[in-house]
PDB file of C-alpha atoms in Angstrom:
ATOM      1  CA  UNK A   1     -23.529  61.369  23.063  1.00 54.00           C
ATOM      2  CA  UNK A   2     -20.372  60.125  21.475  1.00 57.00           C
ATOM      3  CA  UNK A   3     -19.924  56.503  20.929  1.00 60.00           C
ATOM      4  CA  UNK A   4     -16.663  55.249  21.115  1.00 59.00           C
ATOM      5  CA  UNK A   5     -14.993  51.909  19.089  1.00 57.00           C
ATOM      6  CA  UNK A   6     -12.464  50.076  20.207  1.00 54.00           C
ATOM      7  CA  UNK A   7     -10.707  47.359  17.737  1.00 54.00           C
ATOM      8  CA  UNK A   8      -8.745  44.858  18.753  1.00 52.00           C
ATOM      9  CA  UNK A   9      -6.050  43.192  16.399  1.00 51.00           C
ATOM     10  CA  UNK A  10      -4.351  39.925  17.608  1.00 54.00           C
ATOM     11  CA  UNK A  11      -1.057  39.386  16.497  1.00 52.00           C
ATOM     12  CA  UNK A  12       1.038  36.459  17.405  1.00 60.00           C
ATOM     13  CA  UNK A  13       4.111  36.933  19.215  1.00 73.00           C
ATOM     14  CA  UNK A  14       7.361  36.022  18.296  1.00 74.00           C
ATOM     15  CA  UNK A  15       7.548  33.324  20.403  1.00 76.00           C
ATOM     16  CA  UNK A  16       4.681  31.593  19.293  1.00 77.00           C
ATOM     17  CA  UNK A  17       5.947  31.612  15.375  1.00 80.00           C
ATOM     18  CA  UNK A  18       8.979  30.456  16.740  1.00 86.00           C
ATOM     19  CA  UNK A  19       7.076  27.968  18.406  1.00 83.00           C
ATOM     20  CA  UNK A  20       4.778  26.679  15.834  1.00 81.00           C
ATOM     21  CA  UNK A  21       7.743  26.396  13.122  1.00 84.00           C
ATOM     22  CA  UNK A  22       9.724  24.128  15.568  1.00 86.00           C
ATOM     23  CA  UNK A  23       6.681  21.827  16.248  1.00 85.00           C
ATOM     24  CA  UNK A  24       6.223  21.545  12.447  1.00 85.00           C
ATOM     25  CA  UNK A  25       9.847  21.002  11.780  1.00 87.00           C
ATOM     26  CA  UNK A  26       9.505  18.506  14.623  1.00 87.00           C
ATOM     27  CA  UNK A  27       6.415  16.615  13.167  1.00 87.00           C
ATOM     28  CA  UNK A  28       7.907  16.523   9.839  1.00 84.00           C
ATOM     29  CA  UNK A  29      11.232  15.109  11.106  1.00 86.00           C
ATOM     30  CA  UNK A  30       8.954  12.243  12.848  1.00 86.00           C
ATOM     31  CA  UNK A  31       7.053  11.356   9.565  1.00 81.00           C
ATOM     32  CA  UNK A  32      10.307  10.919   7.538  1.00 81.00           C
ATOM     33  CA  UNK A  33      12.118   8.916  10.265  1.00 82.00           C
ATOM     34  CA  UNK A  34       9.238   6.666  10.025  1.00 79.00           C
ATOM     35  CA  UNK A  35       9.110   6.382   6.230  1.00 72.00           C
ATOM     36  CA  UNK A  36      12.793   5.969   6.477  1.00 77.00           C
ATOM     37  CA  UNK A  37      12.893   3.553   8.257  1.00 80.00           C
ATOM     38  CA  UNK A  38      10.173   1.291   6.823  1.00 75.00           C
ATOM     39  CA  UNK A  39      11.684   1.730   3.513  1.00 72.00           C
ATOM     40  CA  UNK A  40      14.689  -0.211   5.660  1.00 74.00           C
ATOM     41  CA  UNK A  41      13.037  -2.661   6.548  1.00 76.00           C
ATOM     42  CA  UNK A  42      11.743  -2.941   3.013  1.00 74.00           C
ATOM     43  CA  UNK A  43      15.093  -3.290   1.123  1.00 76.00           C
ATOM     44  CA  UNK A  44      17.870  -4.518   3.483  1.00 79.00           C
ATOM     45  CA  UNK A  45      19.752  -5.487   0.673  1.00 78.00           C
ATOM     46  CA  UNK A  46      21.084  -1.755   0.461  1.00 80.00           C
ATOM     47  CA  UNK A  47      19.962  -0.606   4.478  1.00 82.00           C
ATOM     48  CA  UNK A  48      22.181  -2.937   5.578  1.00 84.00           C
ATOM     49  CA  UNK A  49      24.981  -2.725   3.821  1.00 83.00           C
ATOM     50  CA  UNK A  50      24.814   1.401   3.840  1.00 85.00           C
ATOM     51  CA  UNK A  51      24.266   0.978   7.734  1.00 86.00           C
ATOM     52  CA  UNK A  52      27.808  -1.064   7.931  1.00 86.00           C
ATOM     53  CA  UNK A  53      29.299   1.382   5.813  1.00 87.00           C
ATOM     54  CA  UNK A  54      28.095   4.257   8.282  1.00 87.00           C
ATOM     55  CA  UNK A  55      28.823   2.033  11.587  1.00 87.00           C
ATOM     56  CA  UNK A  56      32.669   1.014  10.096  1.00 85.00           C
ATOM     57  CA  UNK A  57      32.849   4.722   9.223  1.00 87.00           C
ATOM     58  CA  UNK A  58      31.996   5.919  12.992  1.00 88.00           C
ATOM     59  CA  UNK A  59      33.943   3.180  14.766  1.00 87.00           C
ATOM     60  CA  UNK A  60      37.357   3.025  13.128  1.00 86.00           C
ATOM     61  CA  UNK A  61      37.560   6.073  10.737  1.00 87.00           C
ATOM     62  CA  UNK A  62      35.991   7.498   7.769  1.00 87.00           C
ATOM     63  CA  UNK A  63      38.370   5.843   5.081  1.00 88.00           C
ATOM     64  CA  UNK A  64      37.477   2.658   6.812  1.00 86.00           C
ATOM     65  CA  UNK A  65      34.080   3.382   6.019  1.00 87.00           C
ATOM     66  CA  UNK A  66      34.655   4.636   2.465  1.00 91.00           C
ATOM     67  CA  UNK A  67      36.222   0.842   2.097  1.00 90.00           C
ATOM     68  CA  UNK A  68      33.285  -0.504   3.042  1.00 89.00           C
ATOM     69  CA  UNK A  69      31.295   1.519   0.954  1.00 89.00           C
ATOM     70  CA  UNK A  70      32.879   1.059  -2.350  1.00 90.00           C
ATOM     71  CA  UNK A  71      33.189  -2.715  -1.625  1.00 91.00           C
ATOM     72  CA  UNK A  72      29.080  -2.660  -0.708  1.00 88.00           C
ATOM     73  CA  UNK A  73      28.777  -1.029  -4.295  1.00 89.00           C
ATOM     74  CA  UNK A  74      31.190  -3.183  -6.282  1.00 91.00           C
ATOM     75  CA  UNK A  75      29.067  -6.083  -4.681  1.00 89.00           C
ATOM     76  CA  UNK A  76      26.139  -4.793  -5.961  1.00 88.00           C
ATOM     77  CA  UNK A  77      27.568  -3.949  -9.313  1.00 89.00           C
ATOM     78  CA  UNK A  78      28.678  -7.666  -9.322  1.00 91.00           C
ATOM     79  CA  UNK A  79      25.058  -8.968  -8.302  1.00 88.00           C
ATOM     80  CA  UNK A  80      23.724  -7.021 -11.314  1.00 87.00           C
ATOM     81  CA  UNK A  81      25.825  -8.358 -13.957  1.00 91.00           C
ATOM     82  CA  UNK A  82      25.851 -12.355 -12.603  1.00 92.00           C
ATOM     83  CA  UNK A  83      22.233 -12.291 -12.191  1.00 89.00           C
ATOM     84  CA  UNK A  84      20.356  -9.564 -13.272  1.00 88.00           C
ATOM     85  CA  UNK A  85      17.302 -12.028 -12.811  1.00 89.00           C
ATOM     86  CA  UNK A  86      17.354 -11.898  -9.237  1.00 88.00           C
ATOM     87  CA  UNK A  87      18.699  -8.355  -9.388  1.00 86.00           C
ATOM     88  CA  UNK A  88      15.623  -7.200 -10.844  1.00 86.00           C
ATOM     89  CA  UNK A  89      13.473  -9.052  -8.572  1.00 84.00           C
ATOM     90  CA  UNK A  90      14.805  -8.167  -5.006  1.00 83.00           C
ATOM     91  CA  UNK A  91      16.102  -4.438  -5.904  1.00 85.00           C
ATOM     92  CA  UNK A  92      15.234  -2.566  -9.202  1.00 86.00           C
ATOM     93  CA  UNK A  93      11.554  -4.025  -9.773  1.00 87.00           C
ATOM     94  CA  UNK A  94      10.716  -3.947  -5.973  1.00 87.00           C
ATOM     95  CA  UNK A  95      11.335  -0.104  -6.059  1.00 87.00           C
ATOM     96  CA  UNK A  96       9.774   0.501  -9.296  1.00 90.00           C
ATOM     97  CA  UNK A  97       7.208  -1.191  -8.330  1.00 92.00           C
ATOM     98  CA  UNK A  98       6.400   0.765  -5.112  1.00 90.00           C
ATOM     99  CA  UNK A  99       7.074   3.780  -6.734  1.00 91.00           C
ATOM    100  CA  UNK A 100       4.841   3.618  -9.779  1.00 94.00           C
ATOM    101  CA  UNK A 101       2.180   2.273  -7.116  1.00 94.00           C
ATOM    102  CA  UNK A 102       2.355   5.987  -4.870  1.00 92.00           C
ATOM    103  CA  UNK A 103       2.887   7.642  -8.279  1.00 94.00           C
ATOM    104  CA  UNK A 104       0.484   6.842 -10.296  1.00 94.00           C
ATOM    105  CA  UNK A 105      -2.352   5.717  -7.751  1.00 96.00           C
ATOM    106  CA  UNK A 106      -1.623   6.877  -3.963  1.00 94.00           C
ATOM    107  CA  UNK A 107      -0.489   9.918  -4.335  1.00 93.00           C
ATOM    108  CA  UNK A 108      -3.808  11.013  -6.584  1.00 94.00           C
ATOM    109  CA  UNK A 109      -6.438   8.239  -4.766  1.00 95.00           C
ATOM    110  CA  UNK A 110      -8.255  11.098  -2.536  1.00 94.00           C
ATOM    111  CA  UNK A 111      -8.290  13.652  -5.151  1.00 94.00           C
ATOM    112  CA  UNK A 112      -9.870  11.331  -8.071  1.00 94.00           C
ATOM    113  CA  UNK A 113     -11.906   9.065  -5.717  1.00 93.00           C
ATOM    114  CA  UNK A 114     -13.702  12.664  -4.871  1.00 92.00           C
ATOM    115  CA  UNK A 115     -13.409  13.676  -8.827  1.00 91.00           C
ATOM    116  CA  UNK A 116     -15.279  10.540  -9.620  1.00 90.00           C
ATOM    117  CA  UNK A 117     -18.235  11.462  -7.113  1.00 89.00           C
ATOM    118  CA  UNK A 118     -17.410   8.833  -4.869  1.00 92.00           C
ATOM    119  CA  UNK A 119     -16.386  10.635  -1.723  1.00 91.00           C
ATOM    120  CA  UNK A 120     -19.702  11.135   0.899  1.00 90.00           C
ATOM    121  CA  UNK A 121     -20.014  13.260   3.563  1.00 86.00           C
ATOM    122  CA  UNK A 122     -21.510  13.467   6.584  1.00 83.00           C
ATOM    123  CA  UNK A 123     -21.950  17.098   8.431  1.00 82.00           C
ATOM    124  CA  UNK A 124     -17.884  18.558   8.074  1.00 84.00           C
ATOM    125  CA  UNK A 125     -17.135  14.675   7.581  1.00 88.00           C
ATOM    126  CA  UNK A 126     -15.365  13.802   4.421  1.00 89.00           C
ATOM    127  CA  UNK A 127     -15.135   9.870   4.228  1.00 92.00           C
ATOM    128  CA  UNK A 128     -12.655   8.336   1.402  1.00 93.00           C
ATOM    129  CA  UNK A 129     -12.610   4.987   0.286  1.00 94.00           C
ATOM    130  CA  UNK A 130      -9.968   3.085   1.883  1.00 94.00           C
ATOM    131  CA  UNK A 131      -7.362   1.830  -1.132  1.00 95.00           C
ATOM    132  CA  UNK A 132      -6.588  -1.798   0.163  1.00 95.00           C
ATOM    133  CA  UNK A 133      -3.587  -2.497  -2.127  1.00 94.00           C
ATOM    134  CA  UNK A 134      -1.906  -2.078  -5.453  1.00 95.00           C
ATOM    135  CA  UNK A 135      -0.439  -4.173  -7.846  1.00 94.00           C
ATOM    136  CA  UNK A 136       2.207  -3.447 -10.717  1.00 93.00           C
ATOM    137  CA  UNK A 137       2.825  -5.195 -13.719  1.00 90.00           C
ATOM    138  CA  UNK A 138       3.849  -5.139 -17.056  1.00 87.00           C
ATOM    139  CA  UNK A 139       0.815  -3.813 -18.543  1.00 90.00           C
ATOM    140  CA  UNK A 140      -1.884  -4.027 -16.182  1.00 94.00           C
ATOM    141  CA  UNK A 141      -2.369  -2.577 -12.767  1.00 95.00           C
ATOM    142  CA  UNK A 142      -4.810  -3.627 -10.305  1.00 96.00           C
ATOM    143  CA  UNK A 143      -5.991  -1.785  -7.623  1.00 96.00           C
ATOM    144  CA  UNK A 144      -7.967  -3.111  -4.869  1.00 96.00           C
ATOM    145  CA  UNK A 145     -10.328  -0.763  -2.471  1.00 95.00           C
ATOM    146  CA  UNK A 146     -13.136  -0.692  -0.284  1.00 94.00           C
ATOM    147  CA  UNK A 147     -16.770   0.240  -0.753  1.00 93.00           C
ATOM    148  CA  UNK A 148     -18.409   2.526   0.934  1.00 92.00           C
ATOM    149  CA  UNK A 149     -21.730   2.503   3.328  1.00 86.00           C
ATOM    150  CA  UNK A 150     -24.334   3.307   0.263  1.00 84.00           C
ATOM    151  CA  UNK A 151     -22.443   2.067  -2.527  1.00 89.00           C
ATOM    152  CA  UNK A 152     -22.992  -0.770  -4.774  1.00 88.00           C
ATOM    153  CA  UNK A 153     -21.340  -2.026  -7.810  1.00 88.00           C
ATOM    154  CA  UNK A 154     -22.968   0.131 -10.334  1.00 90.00           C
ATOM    155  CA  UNK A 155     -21.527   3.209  -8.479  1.00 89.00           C
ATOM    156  CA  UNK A 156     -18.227   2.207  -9.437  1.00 93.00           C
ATOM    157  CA  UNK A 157     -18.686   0.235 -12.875  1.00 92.00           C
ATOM    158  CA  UNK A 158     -20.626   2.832 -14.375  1.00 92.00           C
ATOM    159  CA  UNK A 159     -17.178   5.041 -13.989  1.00 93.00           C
ATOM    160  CA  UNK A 160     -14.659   2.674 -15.216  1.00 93.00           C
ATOM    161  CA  UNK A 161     -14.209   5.224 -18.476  1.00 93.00           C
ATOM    162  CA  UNK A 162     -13.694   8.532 -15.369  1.00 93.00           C
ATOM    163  CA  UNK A 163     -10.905   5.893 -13.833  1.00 94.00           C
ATOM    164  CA  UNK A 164      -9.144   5.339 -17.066  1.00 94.00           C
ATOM    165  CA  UNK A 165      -8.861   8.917 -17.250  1.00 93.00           C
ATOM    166  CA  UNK A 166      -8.332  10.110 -14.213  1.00 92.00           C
ATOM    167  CA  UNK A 167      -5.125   7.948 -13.567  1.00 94.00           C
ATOM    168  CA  UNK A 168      -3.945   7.790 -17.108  1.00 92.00           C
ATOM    169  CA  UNK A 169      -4.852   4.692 -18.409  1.00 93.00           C
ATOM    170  CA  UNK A 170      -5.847   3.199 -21.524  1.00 93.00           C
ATOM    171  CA  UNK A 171      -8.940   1.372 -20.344  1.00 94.00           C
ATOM    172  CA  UNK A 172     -10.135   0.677 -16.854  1.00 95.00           C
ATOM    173  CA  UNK A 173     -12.279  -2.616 -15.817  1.00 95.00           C
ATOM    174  CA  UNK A 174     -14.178  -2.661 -12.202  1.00 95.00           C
ATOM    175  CA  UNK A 175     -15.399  -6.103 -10.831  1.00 93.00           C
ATOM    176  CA  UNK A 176     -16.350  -6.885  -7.710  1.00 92.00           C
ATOM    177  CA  UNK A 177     -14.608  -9.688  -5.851  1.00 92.00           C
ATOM    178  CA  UNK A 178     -16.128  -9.744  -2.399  1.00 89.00           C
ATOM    179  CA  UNK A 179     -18.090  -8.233  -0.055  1.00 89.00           C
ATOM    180  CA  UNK A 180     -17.741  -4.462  -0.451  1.00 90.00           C
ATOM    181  CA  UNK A 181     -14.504  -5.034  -2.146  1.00 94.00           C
ATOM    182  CA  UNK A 182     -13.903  -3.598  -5.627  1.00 95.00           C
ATOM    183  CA  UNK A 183     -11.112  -4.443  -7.902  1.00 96.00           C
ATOM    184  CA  UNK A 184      -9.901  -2.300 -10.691  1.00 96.00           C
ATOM    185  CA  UNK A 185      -7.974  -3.632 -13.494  1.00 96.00           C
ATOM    186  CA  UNK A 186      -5.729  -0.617 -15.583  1.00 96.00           C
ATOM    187  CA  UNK A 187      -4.929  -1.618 -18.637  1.00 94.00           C
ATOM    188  CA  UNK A 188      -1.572   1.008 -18.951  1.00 88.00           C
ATOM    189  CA  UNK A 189      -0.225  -0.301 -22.855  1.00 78.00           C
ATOM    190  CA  UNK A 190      -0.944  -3.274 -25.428  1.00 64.00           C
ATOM    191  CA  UNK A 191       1.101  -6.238 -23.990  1.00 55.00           C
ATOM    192  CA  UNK A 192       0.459  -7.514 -27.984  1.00 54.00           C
ATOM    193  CA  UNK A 193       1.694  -4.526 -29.398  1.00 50.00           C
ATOM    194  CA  UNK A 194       5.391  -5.551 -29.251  1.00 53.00           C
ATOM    195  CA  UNK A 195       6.771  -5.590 -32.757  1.00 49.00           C
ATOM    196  CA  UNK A 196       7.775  -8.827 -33.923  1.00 49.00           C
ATOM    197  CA  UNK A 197      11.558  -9.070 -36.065  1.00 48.00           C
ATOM    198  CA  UNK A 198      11.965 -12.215 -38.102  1.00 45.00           C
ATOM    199  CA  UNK A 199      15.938 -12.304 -38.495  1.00 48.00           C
ATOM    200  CA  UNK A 200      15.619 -12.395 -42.270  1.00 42.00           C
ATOM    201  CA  UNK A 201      19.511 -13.452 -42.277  1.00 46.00           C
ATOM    202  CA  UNK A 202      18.597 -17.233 -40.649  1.00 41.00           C
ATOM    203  CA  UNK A 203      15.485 -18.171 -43.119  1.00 42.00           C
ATOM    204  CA  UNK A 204      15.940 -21.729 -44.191  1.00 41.00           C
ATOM    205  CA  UNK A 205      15.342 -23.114 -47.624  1.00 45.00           C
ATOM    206  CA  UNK A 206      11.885 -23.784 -46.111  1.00 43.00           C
ATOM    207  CA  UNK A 207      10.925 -20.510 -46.628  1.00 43.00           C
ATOM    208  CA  UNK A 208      12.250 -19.835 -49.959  1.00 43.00           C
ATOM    209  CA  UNK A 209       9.375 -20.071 -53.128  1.00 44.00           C
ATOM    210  CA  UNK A 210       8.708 -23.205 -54.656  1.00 44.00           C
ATOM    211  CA  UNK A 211       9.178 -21.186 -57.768  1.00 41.00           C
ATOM    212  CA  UNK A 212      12.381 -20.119 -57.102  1.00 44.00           C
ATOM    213  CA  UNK A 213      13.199 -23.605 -55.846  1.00 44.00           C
ATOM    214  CA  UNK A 214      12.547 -24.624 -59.568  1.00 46.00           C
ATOM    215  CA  UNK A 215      13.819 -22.437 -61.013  1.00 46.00           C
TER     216      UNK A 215
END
């Protein structure tokens, strides 16, 4: 008796690559409307200004809206130089800010959080915990996040040296500040470490020797 085997290889059509790629193309257009526009509604300073430039540009004619534009940037060049103060503030240190924060803590949370041994998991069930907010200054960083179920304090202070490391810091401090709340204070440089120049050129006759003074 001769037994026969029959294999059977699935491959996708055409039409469902085709498919597939558009709904990815599709989901990714989505996400980075969204982002785009929150990051509008983050810094209308420059949305609003580009979206005249774009809207003078469509309405009466693209040299119209190159006008517009270079006026927008000579405004902003003008803003800069008259106040870099509030410059800084409103523009330059609000991006910097949220940059450094997805840079250096966002964009690696999941991946350290799990590194660290803090990451459970129930069944297929990863759970994370949730990163409530970060804050960027000059040369300390805190980060604020939630406990999880089965966690105490000593499950994250006992791997303040792993944070420090993980997100490249020089030294890492975890408190708790409420109930299953956790704050972690980066310390990213010396804030002391400046040097100091004494403008040797302005000393008073204060400063001078009494010996030299007598002489």
């Amino acid at each position: 008796m001769t037994r026969t085997t029959t294999t059977t290889t699935n491959v996708p059509e055409f039409a469902d690559v085709i498919m597939d790629l558009l709904g990815r193309a599709l989901i990714g257009i989505v996400v980075a409307a969204f982002h785009l526009a929150r990051w509008a509604v983050l810094f209308p300073m420059v949305s609003v200004p580009a979206g005249l430039s774009v809207a003078a540009g469509w309405f009466y004619g693209w040299a119209f809206g190159i006008v517009v534009a270079v006026l927008t940037v000579a405004g902003m060049v003008l803003w800069r130089v008259l106040s870099p103060q509030t410059f800084e503030r409103w523009l330059t240190g609000r991006i910097r800010s949220r940059f450094l924060a997805w840079f250096r803590y966002r964009r690696v949370w999941v991946k350290m959080i799990t590194a660290c041994g803090l990451a459970t998991r129930d069944g297929d069930r990863v759970f994370i915990p949730r990163l409530i907010s970060v804050h960027i200054g000059e040369s300390l960083d805190i980060v604020r996040a939630r406990m999880l179920a089965g966690h105490c304090p000593d499950s994250w202070t006992n791997r303040a040296d792993h944070f420090a490391h993980g997100f490249g810091a020089q030294q890492a401090k975890v408190g708790l500040i409420g109930p299953g709340l956790v704050e972690i204070t980066f310390r990213r440089c010396d804030s002391l470490a400046e040097p100091i120049i004494v403008d040797f050129g302005s000393r008073t006759d204060s400063t001078v020797s009494p010996l030299r003074k007598a002489a």
